[in-house]
CSV table of C-alpha atoms in Angstrom, one decimal:
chain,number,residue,atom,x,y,z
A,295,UNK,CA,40.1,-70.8,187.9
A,296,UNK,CA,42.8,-68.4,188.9
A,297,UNK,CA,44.7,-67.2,185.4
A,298,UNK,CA,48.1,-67.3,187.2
A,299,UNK,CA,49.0,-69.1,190.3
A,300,UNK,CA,52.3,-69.8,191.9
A,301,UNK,CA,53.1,-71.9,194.2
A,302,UNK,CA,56.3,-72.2,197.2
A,303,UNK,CA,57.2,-74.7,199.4
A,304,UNK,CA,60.3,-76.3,200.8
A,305,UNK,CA,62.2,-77.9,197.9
A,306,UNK,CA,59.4,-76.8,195.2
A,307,UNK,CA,58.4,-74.3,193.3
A,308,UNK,CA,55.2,-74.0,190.7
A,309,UNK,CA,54.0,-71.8,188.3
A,310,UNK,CA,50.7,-72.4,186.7
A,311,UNK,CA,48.6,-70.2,183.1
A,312,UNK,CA,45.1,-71.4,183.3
A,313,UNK,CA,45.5,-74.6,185.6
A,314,UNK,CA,48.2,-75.8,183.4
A,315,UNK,CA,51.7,-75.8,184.6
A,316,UNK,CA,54.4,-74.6,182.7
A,317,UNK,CA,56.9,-74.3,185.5
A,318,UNK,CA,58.3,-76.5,187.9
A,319,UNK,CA,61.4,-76.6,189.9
A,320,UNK,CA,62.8,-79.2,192.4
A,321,UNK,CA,65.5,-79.1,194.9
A,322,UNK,CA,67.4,-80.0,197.8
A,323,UNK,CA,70.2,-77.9,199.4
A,324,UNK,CA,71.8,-81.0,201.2
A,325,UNK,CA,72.5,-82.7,197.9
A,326,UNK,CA,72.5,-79.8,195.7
A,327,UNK,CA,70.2,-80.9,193.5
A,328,UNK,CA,68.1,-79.0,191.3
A,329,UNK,CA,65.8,-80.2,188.9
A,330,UNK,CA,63.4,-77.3,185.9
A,331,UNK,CA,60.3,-78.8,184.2
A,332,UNK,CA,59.2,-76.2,181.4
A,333,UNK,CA,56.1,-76.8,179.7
A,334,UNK,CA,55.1,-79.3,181.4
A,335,UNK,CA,58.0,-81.4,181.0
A,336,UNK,CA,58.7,-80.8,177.0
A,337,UNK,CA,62.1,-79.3,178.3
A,338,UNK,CA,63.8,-80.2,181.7
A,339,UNK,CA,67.1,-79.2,183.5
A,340,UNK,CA,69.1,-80.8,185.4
A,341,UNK,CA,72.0,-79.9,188.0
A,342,UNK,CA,74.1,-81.6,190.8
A,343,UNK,CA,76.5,-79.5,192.5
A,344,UNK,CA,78.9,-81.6,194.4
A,345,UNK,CA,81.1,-79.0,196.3
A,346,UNK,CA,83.1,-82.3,198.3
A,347,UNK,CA,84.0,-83.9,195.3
A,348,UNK,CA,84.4,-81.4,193.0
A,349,UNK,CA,81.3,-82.8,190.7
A,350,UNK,CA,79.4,-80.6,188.8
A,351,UNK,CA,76.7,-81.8,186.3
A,352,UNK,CA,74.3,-79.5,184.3
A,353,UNK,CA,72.2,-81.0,181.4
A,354,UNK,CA,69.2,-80.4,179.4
A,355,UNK,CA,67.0,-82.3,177.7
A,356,UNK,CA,64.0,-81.7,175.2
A,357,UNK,CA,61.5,-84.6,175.0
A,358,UNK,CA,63.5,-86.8,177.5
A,359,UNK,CA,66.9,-86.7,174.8
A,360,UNK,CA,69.6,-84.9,175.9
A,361,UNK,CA,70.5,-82.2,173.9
A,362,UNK,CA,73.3,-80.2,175.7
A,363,UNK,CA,75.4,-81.3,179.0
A,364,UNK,CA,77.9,-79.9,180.7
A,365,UNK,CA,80.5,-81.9,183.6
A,366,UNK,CA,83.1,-80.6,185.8
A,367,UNK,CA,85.7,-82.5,188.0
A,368,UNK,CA,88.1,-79.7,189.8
A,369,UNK,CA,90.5,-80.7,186.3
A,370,UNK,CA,88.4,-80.2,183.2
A,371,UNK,CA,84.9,-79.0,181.9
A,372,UNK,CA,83.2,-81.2,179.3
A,373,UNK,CA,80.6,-80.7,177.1
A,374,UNK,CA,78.5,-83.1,175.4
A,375,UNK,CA,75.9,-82.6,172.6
A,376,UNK,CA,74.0,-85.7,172.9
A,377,UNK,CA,76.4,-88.6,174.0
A,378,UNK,CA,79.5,-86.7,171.9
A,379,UNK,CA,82.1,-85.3,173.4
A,380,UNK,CA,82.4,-81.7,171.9
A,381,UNK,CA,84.9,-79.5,174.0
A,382,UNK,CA,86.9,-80.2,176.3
A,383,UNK,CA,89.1,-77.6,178.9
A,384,UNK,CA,90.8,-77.4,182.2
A,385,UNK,CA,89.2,-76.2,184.9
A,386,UNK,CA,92.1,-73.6,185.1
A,387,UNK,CA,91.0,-72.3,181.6
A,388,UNK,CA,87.1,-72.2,182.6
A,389,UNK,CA,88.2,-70.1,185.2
A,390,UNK,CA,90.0,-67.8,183.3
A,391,UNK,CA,87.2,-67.3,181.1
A,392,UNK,CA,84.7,-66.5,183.7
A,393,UNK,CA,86.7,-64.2,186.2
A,394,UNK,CA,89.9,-62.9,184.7
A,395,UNK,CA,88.8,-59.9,183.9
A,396,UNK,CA,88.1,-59.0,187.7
A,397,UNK,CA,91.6,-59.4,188.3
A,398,UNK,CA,94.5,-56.0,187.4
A,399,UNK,CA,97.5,-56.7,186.2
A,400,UNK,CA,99.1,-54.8,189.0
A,401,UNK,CA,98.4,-57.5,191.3
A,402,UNK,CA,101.3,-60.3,192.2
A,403,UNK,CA,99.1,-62.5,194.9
A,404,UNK,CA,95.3,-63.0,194.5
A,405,UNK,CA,93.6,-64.5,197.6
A,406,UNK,CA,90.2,-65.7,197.5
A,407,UNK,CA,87.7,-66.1,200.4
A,408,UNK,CA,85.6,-69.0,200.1
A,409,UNK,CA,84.5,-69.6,203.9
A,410,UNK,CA,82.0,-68.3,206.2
A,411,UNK,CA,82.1,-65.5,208.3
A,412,UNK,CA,84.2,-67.2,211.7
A,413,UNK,CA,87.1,-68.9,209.2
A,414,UNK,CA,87.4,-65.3,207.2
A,415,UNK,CA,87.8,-63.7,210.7
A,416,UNK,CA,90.3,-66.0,211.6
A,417,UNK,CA,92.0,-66.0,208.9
A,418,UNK,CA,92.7,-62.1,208.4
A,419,UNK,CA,93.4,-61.5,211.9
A,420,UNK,CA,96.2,-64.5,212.9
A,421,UNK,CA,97.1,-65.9,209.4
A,422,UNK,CA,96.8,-63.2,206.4
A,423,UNK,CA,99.9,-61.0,207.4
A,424,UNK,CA,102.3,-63.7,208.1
A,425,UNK,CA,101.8,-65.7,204.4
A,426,UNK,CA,101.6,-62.3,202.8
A,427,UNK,CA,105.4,-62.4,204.4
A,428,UNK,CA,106.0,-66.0,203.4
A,429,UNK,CA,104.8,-65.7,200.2
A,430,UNK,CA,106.9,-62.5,199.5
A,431,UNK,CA,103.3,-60.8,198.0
A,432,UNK,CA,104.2,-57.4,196.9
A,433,UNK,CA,100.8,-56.5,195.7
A,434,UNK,CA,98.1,-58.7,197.1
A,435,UNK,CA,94.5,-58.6,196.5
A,436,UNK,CA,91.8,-60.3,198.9
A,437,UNK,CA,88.5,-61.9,196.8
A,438,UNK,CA,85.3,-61.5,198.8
A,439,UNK,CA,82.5,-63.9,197.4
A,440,UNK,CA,80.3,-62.8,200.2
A,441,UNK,CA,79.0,-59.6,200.1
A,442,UNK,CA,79.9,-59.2,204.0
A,443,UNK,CA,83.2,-60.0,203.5
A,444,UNK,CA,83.9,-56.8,202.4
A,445,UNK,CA,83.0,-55.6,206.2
A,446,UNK,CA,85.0,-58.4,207.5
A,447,UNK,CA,87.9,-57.2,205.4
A,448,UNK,CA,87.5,-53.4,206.2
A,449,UNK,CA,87.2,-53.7,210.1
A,450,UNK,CA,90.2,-56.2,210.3
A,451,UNK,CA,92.3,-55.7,207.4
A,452,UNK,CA,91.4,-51.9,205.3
A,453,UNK,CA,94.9,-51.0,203.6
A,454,UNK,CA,94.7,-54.4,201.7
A,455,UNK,CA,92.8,-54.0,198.4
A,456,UNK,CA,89.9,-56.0,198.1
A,457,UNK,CA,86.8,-56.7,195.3
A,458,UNK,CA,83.8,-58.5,195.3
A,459,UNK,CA,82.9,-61.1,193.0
A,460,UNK,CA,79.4,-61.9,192.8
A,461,UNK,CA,78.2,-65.7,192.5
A,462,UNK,CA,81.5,-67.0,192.5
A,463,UNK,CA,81.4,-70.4,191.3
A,464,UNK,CA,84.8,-71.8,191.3
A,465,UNK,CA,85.5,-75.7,190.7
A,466,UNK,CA,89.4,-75.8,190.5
A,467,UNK,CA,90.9,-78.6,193.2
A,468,UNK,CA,94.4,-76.9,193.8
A,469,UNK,CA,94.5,-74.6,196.4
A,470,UNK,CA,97.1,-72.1,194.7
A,471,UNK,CA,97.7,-72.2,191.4
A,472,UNK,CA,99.2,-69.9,188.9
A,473,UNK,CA,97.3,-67.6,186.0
A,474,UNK,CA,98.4,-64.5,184.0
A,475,UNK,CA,101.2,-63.3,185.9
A,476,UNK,CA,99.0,-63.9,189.3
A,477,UNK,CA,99.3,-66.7,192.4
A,478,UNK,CA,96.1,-67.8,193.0
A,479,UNK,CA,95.3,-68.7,196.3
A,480,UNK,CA,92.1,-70.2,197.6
A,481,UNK,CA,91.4,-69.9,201.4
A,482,UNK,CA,89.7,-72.0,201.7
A,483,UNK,CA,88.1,-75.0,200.0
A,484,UNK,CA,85.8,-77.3,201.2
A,485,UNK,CA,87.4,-80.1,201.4
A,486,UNK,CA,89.5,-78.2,203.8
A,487,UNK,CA,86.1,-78.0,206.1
A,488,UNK,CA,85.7,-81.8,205.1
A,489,UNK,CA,88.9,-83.2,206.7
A,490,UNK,CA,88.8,-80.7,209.8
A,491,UNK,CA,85.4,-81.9,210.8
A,492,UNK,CA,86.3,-85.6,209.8
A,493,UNK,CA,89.1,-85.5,212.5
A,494,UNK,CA,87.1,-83.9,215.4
A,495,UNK,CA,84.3,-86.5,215.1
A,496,UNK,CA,86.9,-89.4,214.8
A,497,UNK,CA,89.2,-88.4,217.5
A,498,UNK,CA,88.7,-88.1,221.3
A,499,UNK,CA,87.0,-85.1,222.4
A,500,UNK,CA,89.6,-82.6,222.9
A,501,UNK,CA,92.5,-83.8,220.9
A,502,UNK,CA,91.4,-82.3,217.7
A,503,UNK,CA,90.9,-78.0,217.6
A,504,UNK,CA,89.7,-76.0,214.6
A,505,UNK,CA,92.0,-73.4,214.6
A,506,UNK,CA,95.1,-75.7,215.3
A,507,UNK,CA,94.2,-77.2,212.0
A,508,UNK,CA,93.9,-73.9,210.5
A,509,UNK,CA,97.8,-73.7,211.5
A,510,UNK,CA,98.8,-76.9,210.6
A,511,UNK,CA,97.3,-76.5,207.1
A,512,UNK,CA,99.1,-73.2,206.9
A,513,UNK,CA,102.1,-74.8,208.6
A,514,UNK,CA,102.3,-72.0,210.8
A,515,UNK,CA,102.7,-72.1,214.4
A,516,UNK,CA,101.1,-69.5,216.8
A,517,UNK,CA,104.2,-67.9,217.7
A,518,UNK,CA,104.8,-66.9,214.1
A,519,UNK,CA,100.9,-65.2,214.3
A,520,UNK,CA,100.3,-61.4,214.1
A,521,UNK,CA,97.0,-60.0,215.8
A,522,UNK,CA,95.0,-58.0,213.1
A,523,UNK,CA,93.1,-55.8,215.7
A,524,UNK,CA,89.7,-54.8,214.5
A,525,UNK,CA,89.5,-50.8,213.6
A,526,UNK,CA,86.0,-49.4,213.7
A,527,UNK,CA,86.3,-45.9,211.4
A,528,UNK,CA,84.1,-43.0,213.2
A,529,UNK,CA,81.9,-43.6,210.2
A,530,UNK,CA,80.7,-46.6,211.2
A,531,UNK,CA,80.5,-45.3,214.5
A,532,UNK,CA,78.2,-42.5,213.3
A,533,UNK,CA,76.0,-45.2,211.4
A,534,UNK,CA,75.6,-47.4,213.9
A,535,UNK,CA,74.2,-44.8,216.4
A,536,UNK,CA,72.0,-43.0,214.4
A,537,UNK,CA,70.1,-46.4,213.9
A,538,UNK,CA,69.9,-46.9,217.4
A,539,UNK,CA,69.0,-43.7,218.3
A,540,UNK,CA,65.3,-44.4,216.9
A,541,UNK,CA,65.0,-47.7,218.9
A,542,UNK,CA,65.3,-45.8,222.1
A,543,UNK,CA,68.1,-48.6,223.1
A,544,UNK,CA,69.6,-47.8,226.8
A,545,UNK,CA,73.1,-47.8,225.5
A,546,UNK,CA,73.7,-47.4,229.4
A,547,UNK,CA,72.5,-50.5,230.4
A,548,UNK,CA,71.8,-53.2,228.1
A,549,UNK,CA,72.8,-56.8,226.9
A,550,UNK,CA,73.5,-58.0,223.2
A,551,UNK,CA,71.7,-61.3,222.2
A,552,UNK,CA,72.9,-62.8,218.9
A,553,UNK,CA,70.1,-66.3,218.9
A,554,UNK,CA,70.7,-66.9,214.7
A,555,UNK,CA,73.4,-68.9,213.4
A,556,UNK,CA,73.9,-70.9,210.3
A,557,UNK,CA,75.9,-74.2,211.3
A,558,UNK,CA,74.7,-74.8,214.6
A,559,UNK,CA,70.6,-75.6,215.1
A,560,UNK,CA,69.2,-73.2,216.5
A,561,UNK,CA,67.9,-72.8,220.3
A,562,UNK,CA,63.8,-73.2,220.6
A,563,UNK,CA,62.5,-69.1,220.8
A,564,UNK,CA,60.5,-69.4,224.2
A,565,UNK,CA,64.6,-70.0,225.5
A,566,UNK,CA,65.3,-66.7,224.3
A,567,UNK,CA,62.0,-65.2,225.3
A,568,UNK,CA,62.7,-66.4,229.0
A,569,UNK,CA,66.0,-65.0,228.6
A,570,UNK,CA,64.7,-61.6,227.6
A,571,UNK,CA,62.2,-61.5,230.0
A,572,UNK,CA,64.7,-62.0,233.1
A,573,UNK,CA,67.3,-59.5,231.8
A,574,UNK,CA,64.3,-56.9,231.9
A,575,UNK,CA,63.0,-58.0,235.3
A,576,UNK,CA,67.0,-56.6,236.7
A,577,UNK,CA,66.5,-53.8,234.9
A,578,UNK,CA,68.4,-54.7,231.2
A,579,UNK,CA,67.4,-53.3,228.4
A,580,UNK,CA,67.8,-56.1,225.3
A,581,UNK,CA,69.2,-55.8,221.7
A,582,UNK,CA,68.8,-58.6,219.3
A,583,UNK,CA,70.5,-59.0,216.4
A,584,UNK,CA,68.8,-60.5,213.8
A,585,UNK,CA,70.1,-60.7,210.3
A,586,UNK,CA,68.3,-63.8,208.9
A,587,UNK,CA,64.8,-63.4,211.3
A,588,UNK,CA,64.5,-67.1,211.7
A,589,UNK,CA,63.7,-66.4,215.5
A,590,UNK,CA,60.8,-65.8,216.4
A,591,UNK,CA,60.3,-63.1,219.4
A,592,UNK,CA,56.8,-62.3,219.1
A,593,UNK,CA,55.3,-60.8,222.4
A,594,UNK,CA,58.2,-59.9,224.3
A,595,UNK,CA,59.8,-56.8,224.8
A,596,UNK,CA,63.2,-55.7,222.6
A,597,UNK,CA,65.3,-53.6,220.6
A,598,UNK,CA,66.3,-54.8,216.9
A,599,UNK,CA,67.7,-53.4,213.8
A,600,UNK,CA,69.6,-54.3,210.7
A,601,UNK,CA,73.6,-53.4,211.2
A,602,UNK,CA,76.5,-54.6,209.6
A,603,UNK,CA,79.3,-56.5,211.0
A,604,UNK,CA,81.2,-53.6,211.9
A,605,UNK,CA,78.1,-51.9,213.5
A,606,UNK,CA,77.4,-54.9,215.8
A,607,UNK,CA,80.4,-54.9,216.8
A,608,UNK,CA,80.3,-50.8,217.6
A,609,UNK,CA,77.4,-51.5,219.6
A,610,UNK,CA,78.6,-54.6,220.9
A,611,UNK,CA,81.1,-53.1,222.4
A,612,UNK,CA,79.1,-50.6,224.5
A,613,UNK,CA,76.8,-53.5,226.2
A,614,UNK,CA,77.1,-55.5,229.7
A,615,UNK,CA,77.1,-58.9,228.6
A,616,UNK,CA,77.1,-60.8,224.8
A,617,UNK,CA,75.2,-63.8,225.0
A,618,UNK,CA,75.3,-65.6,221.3
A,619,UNK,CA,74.5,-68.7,219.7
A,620,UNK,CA,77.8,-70.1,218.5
A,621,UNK,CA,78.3,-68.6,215.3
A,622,UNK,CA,80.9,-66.7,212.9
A,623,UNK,CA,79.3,-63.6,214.5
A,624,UNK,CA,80.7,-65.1,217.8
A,625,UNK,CA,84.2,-64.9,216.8
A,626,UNK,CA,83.8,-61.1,215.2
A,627,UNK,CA,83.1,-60.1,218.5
A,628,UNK,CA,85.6,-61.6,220.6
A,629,UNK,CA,87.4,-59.0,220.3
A,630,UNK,CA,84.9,-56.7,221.8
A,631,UNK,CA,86.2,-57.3,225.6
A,632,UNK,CA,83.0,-57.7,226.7
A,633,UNK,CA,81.8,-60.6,228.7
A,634,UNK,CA,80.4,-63.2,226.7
A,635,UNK,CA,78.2,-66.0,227.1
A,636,UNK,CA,78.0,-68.5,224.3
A,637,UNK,CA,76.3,-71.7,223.7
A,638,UNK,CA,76.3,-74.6,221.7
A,639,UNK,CA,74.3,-77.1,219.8
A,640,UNK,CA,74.9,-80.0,217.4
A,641,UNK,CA,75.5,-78.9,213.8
A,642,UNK,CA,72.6,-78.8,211.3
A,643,UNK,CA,72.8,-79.0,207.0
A,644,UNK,CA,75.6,-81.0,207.5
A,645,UNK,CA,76.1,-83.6,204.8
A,646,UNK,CA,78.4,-85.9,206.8
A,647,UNK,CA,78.4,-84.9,210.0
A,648,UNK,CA,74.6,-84.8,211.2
A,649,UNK,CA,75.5,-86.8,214.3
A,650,UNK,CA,78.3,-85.0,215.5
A,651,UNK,CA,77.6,-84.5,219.9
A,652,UNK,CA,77.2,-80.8,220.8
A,653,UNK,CA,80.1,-82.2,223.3
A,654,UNK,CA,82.2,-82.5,220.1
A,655,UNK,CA,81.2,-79.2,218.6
A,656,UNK,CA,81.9,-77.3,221.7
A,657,UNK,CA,85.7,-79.0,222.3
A,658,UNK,CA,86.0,-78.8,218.0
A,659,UNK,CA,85.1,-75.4,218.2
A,660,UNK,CA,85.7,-73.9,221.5
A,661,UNK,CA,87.0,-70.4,221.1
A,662,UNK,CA,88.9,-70.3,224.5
A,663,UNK,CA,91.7,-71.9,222.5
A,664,UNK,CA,91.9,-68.9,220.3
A,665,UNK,CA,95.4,-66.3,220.8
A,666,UNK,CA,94.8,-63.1,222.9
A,667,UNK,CA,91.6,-64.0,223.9
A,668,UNK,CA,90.2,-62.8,227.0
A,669,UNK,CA,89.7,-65.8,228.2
A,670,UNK,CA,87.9,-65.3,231.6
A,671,UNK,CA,85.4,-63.1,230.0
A,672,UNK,CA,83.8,-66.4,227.4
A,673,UNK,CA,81.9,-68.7,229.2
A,674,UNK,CA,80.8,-71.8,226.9
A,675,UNK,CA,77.9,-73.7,227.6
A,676,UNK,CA,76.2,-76.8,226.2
A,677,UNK,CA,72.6,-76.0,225.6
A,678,UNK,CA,70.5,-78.8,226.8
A,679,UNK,CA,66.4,-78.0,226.7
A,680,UNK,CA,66.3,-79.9,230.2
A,681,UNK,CA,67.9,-77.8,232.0
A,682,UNK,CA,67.7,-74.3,230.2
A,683,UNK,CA,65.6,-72.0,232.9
A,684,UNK,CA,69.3,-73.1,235.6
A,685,UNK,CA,71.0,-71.6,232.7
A,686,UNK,CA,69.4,-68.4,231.9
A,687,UNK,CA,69.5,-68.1,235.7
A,688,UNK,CA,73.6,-68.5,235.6
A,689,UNK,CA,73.6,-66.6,232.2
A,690,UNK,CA,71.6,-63.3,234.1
A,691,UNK,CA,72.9,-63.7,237.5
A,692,UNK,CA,76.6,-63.2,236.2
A,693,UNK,CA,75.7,-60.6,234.1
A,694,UNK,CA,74.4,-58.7,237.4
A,695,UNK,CA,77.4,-59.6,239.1
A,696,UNK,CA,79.6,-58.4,236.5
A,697,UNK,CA,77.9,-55.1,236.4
A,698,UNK,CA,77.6,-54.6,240.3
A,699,UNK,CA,81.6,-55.5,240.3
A,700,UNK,CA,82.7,-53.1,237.5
């Protein structure tokens, strides 16, 4: 018998002292539930994190009686010794106590980024300067609570002071609210994400468009929009090439695959392996960015390395042809200029909108309908498995094309 053992698995998680267990945890990231067993079940945990509605429930219990339990509804926090109510504050208030002290004085306008990569692009390079004007901010700071927002925020955006807040956990249902001499604004919540994808699903494909929603929550139209353009420093430049340089990368002649995204399901690998395999046989040589490595590329031929946002797009920038998943990474490099290919599949993790057609996604989501975008150099395609080999033929043969015409 092993002294120590511990054990992984999807939603579980074990830990074991001479057979017996004195740790268990159970959970599921689609309904944020997280159950703790200690001691073999003498004292348990419980959480539910409902980021929709605003719900979040801790509580433990010794013995099956609950001894301590906490609730929040985006107004108050509650907590309960037993069944009695023993404090009681807004949600306002918790979050003055938790992040306050992140925040100077000298500020006027605090904006926090709660979105993924593609909204925080969009955001900082159409919206940000144009409510900075409408909301007369003097002094405004940007909150990353995503480490790579930072990289976002210095390639688009790097004379606006920023900070990182780690593990933000903000439950507070206004969108801007007012707090020790600062406007708080929160760009954005989900429920934002909630009522955009509602409307795409329950409309006719076409009528409904991410970004025009983006306006119209803003209440901005485009011809009010000012272009952030993205400003790689020679730093990053430097960076970015002295990783490469050990790959041996033909920065001549080579095509930038981005296969991993985070909404969309991802493509099956042998797709991307047939892909690879035909740029090589005209001569390519292939780069594929992998942050997550959830694709597996095992036998073929290629060039990888970890780079940050601004160094994919650096190197980006220098290839033939982008051919990407849809993704946030997709929208960072739009403004690349160079030809991309990208390609669409139905959503995945999605609490509510599992069943939403790729056909959907793609009209939802197309980036075509995006300001100063290039717009003959993105092609969007429907991936289908059924007829994937006629599209990595279309995808290669235009990239040979382009190159032969330029």
């Amino acid at each position: 018998m092993k002294i120590y053992n511990y054990r992984k698995k999807k939603y579980r998680k074990t830990t074991k002292l001479f057979g017996i267990t004195i740790f268990e945890q159970i959970f599921n990231h689609m309904t944020t539930k997280r159950y703790q067993y200690f001691l073999h079940g003498l004292v348990t945990t419980y959480k539910v994190k409902d980021i929709y509605d605003f719900h979040v429930e801790k509580e433990i219990k010794i013995a099956g009686k609950s001894i301590l339990k906490r609730v929040e509804d985006g107004n108050c926090c509650y907590w309960y010794c037993g069944s009695k109510l023993i404090r009681k504050i807004s949600a306002i208030e918790a979050f003055k106590k938790r992040y306050i002290r992140y925040f100077d004085r000298k500020y006027d306008d605090i904006y926090i980024l709660n979105a993924n990569s593609g909204e925080i692009f969009l955001f900082l390079t159409y919206i940000l300067n144009i409510l900075i004007k409408k909301n007369k901010s003097t002094a405004p700071l940007l909150v990353a609570t995503k480490e790579y927002h930072l990289q976002i925020i210095n390639a688009i955006c790097p004379d606006i002071p920023s900070i990182y807040v780690k593990s933000a956990d903000i439950n507070v249902k206004e969108d801007a609210f007012f707090l020790e001499g600062h406007r708080f604004f929160q760009i954005f919540q989900h429920k934002y994400f909630v009522a955009v994808e509602t409307n795409i699903k329950n409309n006719p494909v076409g009528k409904v468009h991410y970004f025009n929603s983006m306006l119209k929550h803003f209440a901005l139209s485009k011809d009010e929009l000012e272009l952030n353009k993205i400003s790689i420093s020679p730093e990053i430049e430097k960076s970015m090439l002295k990783k490469i340089e050990a790959l041996n990368l033909n920065l001549s002649n080579f095509v930038f695959l981005s296969p991993e995204a985070r909404s969309c399901t991802l493509i099956d690998n042998l797709f991307w392996k047939r892909l690879i395999s035909e740029f090589k046989n005209y001569g390519f040589d292939v780069f594929v960015n992998l942050a997550d490595y959830c694709v597996d590329l095992k036998g073929i031929p290629y060039k990888t390395c970890n780079l940050s946002y601004p160094e994919a797009f650096a190197l980006a920038k220098l290839s033939k042809k982008i051919v990407s998943l849809r993704s946030g990474l997709t929208e960072f490099l739009l403004q690349s200029g160079v030809p991309m290919d990208v390609l669409y599949t139905c959503f995945r993790n999605r609490r509510f909108f599992n069943d939403m057609t790729v056909q959907q996604v793609m009209s939802g989501f197309g980036l075509n309908e995006l300001p100063d975008i290039t717009t003959y150099k993105v092609r969007e395609y429907m991936y289908d498995d059924d007829t994937s080999n006629s599209l990595i033929d279309r995808i290669v043969k235009s990239t040979v094309e382009s190159v032969e015409y330029a």
